[in-house]
XYZ file of C-alpha atoms in Angstrom:
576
model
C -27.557 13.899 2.675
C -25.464 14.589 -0.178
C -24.646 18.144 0.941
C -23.752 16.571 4.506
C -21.454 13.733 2.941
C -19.441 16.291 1.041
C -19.158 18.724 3.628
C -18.011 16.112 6.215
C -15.404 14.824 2.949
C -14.384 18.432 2.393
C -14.288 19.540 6.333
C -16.283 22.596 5.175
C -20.068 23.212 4.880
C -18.481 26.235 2.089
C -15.880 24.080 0.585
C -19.038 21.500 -0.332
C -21.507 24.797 -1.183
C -18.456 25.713 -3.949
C -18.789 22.093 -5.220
C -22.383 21.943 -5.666
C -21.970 25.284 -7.627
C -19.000 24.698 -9.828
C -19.921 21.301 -10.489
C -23.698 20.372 -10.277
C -23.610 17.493 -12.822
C -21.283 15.966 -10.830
C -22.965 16.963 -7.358
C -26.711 16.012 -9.188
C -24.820 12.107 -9.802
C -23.880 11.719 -6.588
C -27.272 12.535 -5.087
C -29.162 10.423 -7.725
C -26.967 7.350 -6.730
C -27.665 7.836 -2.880
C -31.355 8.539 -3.815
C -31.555 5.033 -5.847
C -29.903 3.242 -2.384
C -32.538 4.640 -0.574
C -35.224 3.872 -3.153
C -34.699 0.037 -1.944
C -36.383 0.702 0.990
C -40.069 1.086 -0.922
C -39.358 -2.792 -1.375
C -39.873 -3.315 2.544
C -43.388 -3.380 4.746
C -41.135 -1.256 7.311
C -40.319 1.675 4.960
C -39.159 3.907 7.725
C -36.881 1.367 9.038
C -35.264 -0.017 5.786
C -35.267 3.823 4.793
C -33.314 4.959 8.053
C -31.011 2.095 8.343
C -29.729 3.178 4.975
C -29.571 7.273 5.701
C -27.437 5.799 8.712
C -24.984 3.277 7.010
C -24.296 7.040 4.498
C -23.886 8.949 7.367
C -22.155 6.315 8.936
C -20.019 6.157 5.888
C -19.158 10.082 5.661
C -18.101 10.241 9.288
C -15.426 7.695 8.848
C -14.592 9.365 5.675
C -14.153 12.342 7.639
C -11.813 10.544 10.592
C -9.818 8.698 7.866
C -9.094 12.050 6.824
C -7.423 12.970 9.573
C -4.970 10.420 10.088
C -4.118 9.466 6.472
C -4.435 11.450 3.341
C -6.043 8.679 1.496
C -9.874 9.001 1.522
C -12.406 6.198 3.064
C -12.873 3.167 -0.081
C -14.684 -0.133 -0.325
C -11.243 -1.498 0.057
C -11.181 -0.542 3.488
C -13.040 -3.306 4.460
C -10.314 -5.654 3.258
C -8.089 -3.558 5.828
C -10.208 -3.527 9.193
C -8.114 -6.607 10.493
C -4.945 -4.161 9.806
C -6.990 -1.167 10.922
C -7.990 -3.025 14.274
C -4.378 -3.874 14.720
C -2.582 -0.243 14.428
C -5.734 1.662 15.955
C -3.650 2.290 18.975
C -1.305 4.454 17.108
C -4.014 6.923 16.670
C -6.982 6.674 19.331
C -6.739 6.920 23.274
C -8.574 4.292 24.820
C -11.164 7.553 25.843
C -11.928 8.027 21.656
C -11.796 4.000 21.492
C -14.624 3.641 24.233
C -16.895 6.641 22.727
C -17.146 5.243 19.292
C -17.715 1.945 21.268
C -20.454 3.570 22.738
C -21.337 5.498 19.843
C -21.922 2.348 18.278
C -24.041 0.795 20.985
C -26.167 3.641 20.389
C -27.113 3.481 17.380
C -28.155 -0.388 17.486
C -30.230 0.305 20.110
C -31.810 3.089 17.957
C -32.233 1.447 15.162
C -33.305 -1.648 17.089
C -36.165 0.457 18.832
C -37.097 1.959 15.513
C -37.702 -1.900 14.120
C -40.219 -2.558 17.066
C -42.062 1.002 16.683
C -42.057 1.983 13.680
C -45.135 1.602 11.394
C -45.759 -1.576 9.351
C -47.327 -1.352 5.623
C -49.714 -4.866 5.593
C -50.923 -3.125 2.446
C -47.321 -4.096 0.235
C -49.504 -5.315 -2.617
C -48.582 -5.520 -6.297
C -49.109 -1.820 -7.174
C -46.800 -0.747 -4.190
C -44.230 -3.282 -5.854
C -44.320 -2.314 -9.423
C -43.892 1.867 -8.693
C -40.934 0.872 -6.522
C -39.552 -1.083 -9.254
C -40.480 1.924 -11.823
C -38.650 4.618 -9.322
C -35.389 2.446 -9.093
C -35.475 1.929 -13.262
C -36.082 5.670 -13.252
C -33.210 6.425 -11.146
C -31.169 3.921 -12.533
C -31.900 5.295 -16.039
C -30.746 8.852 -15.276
C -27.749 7.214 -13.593
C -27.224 5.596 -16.781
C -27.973 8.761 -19.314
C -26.050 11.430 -17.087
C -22.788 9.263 -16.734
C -22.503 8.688 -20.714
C -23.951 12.405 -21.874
C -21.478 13.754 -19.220
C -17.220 14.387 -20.043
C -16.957 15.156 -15.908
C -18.874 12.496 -14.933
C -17.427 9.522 -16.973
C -13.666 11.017 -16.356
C -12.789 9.368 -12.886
C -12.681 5.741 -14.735
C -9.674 7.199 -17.232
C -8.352 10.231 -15.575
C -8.322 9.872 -11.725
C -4.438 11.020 -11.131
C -4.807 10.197 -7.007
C -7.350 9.084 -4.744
C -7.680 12.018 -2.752
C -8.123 14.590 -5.903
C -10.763 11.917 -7.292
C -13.074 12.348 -4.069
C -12.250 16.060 -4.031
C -13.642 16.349 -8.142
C -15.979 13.714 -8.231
C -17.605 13.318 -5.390
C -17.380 10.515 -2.015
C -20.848 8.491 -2.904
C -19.808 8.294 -6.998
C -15.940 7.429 -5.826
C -16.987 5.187 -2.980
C -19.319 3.131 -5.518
C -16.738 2.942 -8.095
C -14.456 1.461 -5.552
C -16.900 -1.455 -5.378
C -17.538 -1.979 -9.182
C -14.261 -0.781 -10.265
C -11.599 -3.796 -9.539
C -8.704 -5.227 -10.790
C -7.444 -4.735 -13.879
C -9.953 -4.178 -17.449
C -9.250 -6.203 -20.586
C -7.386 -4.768 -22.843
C -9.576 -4.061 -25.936
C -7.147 -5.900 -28.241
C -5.966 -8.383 -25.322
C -5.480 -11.556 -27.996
C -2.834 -14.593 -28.118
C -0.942 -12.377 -31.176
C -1.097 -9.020 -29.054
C 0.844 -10.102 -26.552
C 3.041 -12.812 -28.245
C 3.833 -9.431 -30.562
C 5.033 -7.531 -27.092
C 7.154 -10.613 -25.906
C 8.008 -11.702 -29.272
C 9.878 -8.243 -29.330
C 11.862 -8.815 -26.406
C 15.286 -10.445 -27.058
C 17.154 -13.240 -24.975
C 20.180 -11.057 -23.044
C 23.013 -12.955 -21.270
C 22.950 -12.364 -18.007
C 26.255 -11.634 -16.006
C 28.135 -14.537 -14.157
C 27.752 -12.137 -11.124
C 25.583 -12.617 -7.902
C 26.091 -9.581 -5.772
C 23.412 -9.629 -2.942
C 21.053 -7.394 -3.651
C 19.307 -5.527 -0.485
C 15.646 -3.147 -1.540
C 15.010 -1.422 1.946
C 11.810 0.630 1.698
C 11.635 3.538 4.321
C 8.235 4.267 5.640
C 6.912 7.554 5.330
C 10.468 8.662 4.704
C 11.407 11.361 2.129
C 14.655 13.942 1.858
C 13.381 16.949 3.620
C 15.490 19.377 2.187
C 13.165 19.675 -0.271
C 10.759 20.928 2.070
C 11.364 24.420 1.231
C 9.794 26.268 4.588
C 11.892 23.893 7.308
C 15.219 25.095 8.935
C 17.020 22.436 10.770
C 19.866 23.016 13.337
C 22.074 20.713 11.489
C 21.607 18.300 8.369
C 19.044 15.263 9.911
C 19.974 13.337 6.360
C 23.723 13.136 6.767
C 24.189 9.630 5.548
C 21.372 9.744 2.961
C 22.498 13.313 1.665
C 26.448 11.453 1.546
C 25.121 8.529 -0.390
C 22.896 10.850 -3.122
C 26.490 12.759 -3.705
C 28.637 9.664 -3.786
C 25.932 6.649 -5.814
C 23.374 6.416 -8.280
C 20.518 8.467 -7.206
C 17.173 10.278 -8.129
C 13.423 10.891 -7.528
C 10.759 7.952 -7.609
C 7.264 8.398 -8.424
C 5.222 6.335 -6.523
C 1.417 5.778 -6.850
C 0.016 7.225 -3.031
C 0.751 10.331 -0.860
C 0.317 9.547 3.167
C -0.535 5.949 3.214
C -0.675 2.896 1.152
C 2.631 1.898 1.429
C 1.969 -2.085 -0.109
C 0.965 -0.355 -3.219
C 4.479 1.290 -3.589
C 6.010 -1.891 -2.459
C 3.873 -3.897 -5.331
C 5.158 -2.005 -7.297
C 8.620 -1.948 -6.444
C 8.340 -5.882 -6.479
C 6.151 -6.763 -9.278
C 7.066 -4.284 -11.886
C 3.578 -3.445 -12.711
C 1.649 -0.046 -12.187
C -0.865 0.190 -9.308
C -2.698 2.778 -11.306
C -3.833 -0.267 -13.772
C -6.057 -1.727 -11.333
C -9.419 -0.509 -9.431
C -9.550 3.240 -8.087
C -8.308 3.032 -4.734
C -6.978 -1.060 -5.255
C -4.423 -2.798 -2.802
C -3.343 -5.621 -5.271
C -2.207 -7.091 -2.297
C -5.459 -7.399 -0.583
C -7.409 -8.434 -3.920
C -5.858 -10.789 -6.378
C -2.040 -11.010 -4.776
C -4.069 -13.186 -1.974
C -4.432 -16.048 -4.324
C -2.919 -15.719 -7.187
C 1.148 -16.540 -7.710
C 3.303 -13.786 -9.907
C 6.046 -13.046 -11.407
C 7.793 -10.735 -9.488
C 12.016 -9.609 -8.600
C 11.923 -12.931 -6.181
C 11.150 -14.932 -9.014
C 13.239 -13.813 -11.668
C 16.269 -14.047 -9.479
C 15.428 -17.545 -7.831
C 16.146 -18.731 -11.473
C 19.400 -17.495 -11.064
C 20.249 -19.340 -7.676
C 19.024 -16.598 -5.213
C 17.644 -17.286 -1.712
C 14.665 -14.510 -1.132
C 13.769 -13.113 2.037
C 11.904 -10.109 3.694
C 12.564 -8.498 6.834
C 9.883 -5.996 8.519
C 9.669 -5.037 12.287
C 5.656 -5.527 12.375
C 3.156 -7.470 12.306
C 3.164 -10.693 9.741
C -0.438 -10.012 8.833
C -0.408 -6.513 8.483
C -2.387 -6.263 4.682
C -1.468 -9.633 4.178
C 1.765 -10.057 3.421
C 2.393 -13.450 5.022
C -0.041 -14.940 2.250
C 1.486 -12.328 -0.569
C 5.146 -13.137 0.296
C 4.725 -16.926 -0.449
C 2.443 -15.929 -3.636
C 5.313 -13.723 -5.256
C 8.558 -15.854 -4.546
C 9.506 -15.264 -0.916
C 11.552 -18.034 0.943
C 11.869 -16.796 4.509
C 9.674 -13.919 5.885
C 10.847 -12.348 9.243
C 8.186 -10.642 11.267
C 8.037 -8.600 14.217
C 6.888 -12.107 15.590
C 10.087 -13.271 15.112
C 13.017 -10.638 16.192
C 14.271 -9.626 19.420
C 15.880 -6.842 21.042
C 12.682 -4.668 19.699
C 12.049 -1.434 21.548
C 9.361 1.122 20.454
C 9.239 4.708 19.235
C 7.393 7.404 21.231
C 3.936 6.636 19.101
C 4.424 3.254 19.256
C 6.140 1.391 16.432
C 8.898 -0.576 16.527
C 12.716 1.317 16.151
C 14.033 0.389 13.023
C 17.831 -0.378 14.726
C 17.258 -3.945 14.718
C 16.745 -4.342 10.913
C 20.419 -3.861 9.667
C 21.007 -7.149 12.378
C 18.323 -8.570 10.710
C 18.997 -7.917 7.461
C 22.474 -9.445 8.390
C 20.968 -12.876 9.329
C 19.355 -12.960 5.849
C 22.562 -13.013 4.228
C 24.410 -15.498 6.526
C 21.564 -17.776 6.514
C 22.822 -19.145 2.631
C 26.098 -20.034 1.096
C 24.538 -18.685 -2.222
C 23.651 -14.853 -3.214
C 20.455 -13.224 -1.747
C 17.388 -10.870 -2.343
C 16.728 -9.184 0.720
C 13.638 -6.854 0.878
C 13.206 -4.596 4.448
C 10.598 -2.363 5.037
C 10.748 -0.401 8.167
C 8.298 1.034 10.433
C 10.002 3.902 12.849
C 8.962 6.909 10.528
C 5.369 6.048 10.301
C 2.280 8.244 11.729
C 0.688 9.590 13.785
C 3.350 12.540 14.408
C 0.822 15.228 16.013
C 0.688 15.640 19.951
C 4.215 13.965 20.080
C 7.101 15.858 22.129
C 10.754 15.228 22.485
C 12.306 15.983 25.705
C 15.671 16.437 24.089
C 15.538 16.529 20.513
C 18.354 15.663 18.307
C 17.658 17.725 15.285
C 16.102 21.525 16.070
C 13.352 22.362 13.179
C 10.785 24.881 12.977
C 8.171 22.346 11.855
C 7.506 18.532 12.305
C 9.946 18.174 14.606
C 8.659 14.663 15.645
C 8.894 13.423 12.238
C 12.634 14.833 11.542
C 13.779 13.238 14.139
C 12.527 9.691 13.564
C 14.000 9.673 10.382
C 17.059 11.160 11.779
C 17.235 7.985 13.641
C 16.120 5.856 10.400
C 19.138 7.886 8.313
C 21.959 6.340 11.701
C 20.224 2.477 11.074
C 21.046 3.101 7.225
C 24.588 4.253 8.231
C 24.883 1.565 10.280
C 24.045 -1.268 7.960
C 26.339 0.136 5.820
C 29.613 -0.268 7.798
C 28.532 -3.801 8.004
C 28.058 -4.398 4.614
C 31.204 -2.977 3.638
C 32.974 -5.316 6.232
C 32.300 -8.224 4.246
C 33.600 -10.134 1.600
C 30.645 -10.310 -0.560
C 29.553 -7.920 -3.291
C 26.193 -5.717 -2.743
C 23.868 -3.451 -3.952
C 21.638 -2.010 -2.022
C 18.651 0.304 -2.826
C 17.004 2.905 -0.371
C 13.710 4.623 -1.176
C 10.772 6.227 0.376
C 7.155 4.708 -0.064
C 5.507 7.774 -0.420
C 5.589 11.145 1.865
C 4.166 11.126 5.445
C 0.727 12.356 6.719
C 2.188 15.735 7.187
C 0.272 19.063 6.269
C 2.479 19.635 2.899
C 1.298 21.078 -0.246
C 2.836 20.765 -3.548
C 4.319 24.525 -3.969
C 6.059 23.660 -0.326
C 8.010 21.236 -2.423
C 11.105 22.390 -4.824
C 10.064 19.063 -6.940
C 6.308 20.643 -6.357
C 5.125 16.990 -6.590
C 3.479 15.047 -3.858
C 4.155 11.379 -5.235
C 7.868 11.936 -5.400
C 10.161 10.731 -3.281
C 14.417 9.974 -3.184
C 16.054 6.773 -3.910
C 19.754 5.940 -3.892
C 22.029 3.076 -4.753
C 24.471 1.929 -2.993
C 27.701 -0.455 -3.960
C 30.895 -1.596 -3.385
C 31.221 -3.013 -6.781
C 32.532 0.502 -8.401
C 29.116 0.723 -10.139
C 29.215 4.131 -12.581
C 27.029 6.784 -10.395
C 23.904 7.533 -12.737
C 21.568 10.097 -11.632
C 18.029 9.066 -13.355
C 14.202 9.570 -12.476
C 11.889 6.333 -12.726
C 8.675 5.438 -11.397
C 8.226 2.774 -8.744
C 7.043 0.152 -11.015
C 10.509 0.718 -13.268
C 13.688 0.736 -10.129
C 14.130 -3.110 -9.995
C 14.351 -3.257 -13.545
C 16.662 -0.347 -13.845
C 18.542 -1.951 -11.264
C 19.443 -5.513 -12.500
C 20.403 -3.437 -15.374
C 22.462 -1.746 -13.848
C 24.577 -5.251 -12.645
C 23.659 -6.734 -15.708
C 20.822 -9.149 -14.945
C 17.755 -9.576 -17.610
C 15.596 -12.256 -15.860
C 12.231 -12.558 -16.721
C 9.673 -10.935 -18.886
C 8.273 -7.555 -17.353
C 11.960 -7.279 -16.077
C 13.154 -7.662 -19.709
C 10.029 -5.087 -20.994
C 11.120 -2.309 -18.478
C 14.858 -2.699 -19.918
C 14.388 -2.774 -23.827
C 11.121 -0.646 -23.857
C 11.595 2.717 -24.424
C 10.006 4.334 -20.998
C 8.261 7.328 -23.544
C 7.470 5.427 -25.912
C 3.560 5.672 -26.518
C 2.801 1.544 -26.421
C 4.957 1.532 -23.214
C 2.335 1.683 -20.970
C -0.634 0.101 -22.865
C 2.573 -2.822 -23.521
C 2.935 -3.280 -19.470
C -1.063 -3.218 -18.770
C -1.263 -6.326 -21.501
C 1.520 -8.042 -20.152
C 0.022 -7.474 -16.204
C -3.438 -8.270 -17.503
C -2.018 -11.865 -19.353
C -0.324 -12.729 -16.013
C -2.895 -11.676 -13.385
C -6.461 -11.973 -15.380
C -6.084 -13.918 -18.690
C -5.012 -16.610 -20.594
C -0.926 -16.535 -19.604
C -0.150 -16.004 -23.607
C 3.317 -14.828 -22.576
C 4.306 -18.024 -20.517
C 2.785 -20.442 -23.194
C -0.754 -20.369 -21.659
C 0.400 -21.761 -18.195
C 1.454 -19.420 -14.955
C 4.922 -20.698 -14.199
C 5.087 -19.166 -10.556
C 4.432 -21.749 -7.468
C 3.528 -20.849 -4.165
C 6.693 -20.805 -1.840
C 6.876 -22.863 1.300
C 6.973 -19.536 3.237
C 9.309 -19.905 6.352
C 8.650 -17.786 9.659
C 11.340 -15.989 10.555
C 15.078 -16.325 8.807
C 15.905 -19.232 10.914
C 13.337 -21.631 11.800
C 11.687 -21.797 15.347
C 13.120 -25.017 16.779
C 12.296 -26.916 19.853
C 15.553 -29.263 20.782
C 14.129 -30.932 23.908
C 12.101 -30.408 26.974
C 13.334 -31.109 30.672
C 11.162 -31.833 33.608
C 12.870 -30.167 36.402
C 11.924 -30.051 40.319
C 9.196 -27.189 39.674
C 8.022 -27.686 36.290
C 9.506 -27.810 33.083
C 12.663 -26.290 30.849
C 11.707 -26.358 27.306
C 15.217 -25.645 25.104
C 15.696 -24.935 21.667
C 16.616 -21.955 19.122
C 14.744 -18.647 17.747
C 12.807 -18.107 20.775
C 11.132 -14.848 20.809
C 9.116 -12.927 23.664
C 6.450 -13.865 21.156
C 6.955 -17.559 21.976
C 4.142 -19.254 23.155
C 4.422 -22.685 24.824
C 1.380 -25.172 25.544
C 1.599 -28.377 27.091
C -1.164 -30.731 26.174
C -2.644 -27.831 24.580
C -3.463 -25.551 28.025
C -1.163 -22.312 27.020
């Protein structure tokens, strides 16, 4: 079963051969911790059954390990259960109803197999005390050698401190040792000197800057999928499908961005962006957002600048619930949150998702919705997978790969252009920052890359407030802080760390775990033992739904108000 798991993880019966070869400890682990899984069935009168029903759930397991594969780089986690709302909701990106039905059926199958197997297979009436104790003594055995091989072993004990991606983690150390890690291995560890004076010795070290009289409006827009693909070194386009992006990289402050996932997981790169901590502090294969972001409040950019007098909103053309976010918004500062649910004039891409032309209206509305400055965060959806078995009748840009793909962010690269010439037509001063999440579910290796790095992408900032063009590399978890910098605000305390920390310094990073670990996990030492950050009263949509009056009329009845939506829903004494 182990063999079969890896194989089906790999998508190669010699790929997994190689791995059992090269690295037996590692291949030995994994097999000992599906053997102690299926040891639990000795506890059971129907052996058979309780010893089937668990060979299935792995099998079951390595199969969708091996479809997850295909649509998203990121391998199959216990996390993933957190997601299946989100998974349900996007499926028809990626399945025909045909595939939809089958594993439908599939499904159907295999309850009625297992449910047959429960009413024939044999019954042990003879489960006495003996039978009890050696199934006890196998599972201490198994769990012993569990035990002895993952402390005597360097390869074995290296995913919990050296895992530099999901995907390569799976690929070293195996799906059933990864997969169970992703269930014990959660949030974010103590700190072994996590005390009152370690951290009060970080923040104590952190001074009071004044922060500028200033309040530009400050726009993050984070492009799904979306990367500079002239550093794709194989494609040839018929002209440059980056124009604007390429003019803004030449003109503002600009550089690469590490980000913590390759193919999918964009709220981790946007947790980062927001939050200011690292992703790679929590549980292998963690969405904050999905674990403790659901109910605990944060410190985050929306905070910081609220205490300044900014309005906070977000603007995304998809679903509110997609992994959460209309619980996470209100949990890290958001005041207004506008949803798919709550725009119109959508229209959808050829695979499905909505164009991303109606954000730079959107993103308008945010900033005439207040008198005061604002934080406006967008995150668009046009760019995002599948991009296989998609063909343009008329393609803008020519390329000799991914055409699909170029082309959707050709479109993504006009909404950016377009937002600008509105931004520039009015009075106010701005900043706005553009940056890729992560790169898309594309076949691309490293070495096709001039950066030769997989969790790099481009950001840019752009101003009309004569800012001095910088060009600078920073991790995801650094850009806001380099940012407010930049327009000299120092709000807050992981805003203030990023900017007086020296970024390779060697207690930068053990500094920022401590200081995420006080906030999310411990005692709050660096807020005087309380968490200052409320809940927001999170508000639907940039202007609020309202319902003015309703008419009765000859054939029914005229309900009027403002911010209707084709998502509108009326019910009269509650029949819809």
């Amino acid at each position: 079963m182990e063999f079969l798991i890896e194989a089906l993880s790999r998508k190669s019966l010699i790929a997994a051969v190689k791995y059992a070869i090269n690295s037996p400890l590692l291949f030995a682990f994994n097999t000992l911790i599906i053997m102690l899984t299926l040891s639990i069935a000795m506890f059971f009168k129907r052996e058979v059954f309780a010893l089937t029903t668990i060979s299935v759930v792995w099998i079951i397991f390595g199969i969708v390990n091996f479809v997850i594969l295909h649509f998203r780089v990121t391998p199959f986690s216990a996390v993933d259960f957190t997601l299946i709302k989100s998974a349900i909701s996007v499926s028809s990106h990626y399945l025909n109803l045909f595939t939809i039905a089958m594993i439908i059926v599939a499904i159907f199958v295999v309850l009625i197999g297992l449910i047959c197997l429960f009413r024939k297979a044999p019954v042990n009436e003879q489960h006495g005390h003996r039978k009890i104790i050696f199934s006890i003594l196998c599972c201490l055995t198994l769990g012993v050698a569990i035990i002895v091989l993952h402390r005597s072993s360097n390869s074995v004990q290296a995913l919990s401190t050296h895992y530099t991606n999901i995907s390569e983690a799976y690929e070293n150390y195996g799906f059933a040792y990864c997969f169970a890690n992703s269930i014990l291995d959660t949030g974010i560890k103590k700190p072994g000197d996590y005390s009152k004076q370690s951290v009060k010795k970080i923040t104590k070290a952190l001074k009071d800057e004044k922060n500028t009289d200033k309040r530009p409006n400050i726009i993050f827009i984070q492009l799904e999928s979306f990367f500079d693909v002239g550093y794709e070194k194989n494609l040839q386009f018929s002209e440059d499908p980056l124009p604007v992006f390429h003019s803004l990289q030449k003109k503002y402050s600009s550089g690469l961005v590490t980000v913590p996932t390759v193919g999918a997981g964009t709220v981790n790169t946007e947790f980062e962006i927001l939050t200011g901590m690292r992703q790679h502090d929590f549980g292998v294969s963690e969405y904050p957002y999905k674990t403790v972001l659901k109910s605990k409040t944060s410190e985050s950019i929306c905070t910081d600048l609220k205490k300044l007098g900014y309005s906070t909103h977000a603007v995304h053309n998809n679903e509110a619930t997609f992994y959460g976010r209309n619980t996470v918004f209100s949990n890290i500062g958001f005041d207004t949150f506008c949803s798919m649910e709550y725009m119109n004039g959508l229209t959808d891409s050829p695979n499905g998702w909505s164009n991303d032309d109606v954000l730079s209206r959107e993103i308008m509305k945010t900033l005439d919705s207040t008198s005061g400055p604002d934080f406006t965060m967008a995150i668009t959806v046009q760019s995002h997978g599948k991009y296989d078995g998609i063909a343009l009748d008329d393609p803008t840009i020519k390329v000799t790969a991914y055409e699909y793909y170029v082309n959707e962010i050709h479109e993504v690269d006009r909404m950016i252009d377009t937002l600008i010439k509105e931004l520039s037509n009015r009075k106010e001063e701005t900043v706005l920052v553009l940056y890729g999440d992560h790169l898309p579910i594309l076949d691309i290796q490293k070495d096709d890359l001039s950066n030769a790095n997989l969790y790099q992408t481009q950001y840019v900032v752009w101003d009309n407030m004569n800012l001095k063009k910088k060009t600078k590399n920073l991790h995801a978890y650094q850009l806001y802080a380099e940012v407010l910098d930049r327009i000299q605000i120092h709000e807050g305390m992981i805003t203030k760390y990023h900017q007086q920390t020296k970024h390779r310094s060697k207690l930068y990073l053990t500094g920022l775990t401590t200081l995420s670990y006080d906030l999310l996990y411990g005692d709050n030492y660096a807020y005087d033992g309380k968490n200052p950050f409320k809940q927001t009263e999170l508000q639907m949509g940039t202007e609020p739904v309202k319902l003015t009056s309703v008419q009765k009329t000859k054939s029914g009845y005229r309900v009027v108000g403002s911010g209707f939506t084709p998502y509108c829903k009326v019910y009269y004494d509650g029949t819809l």
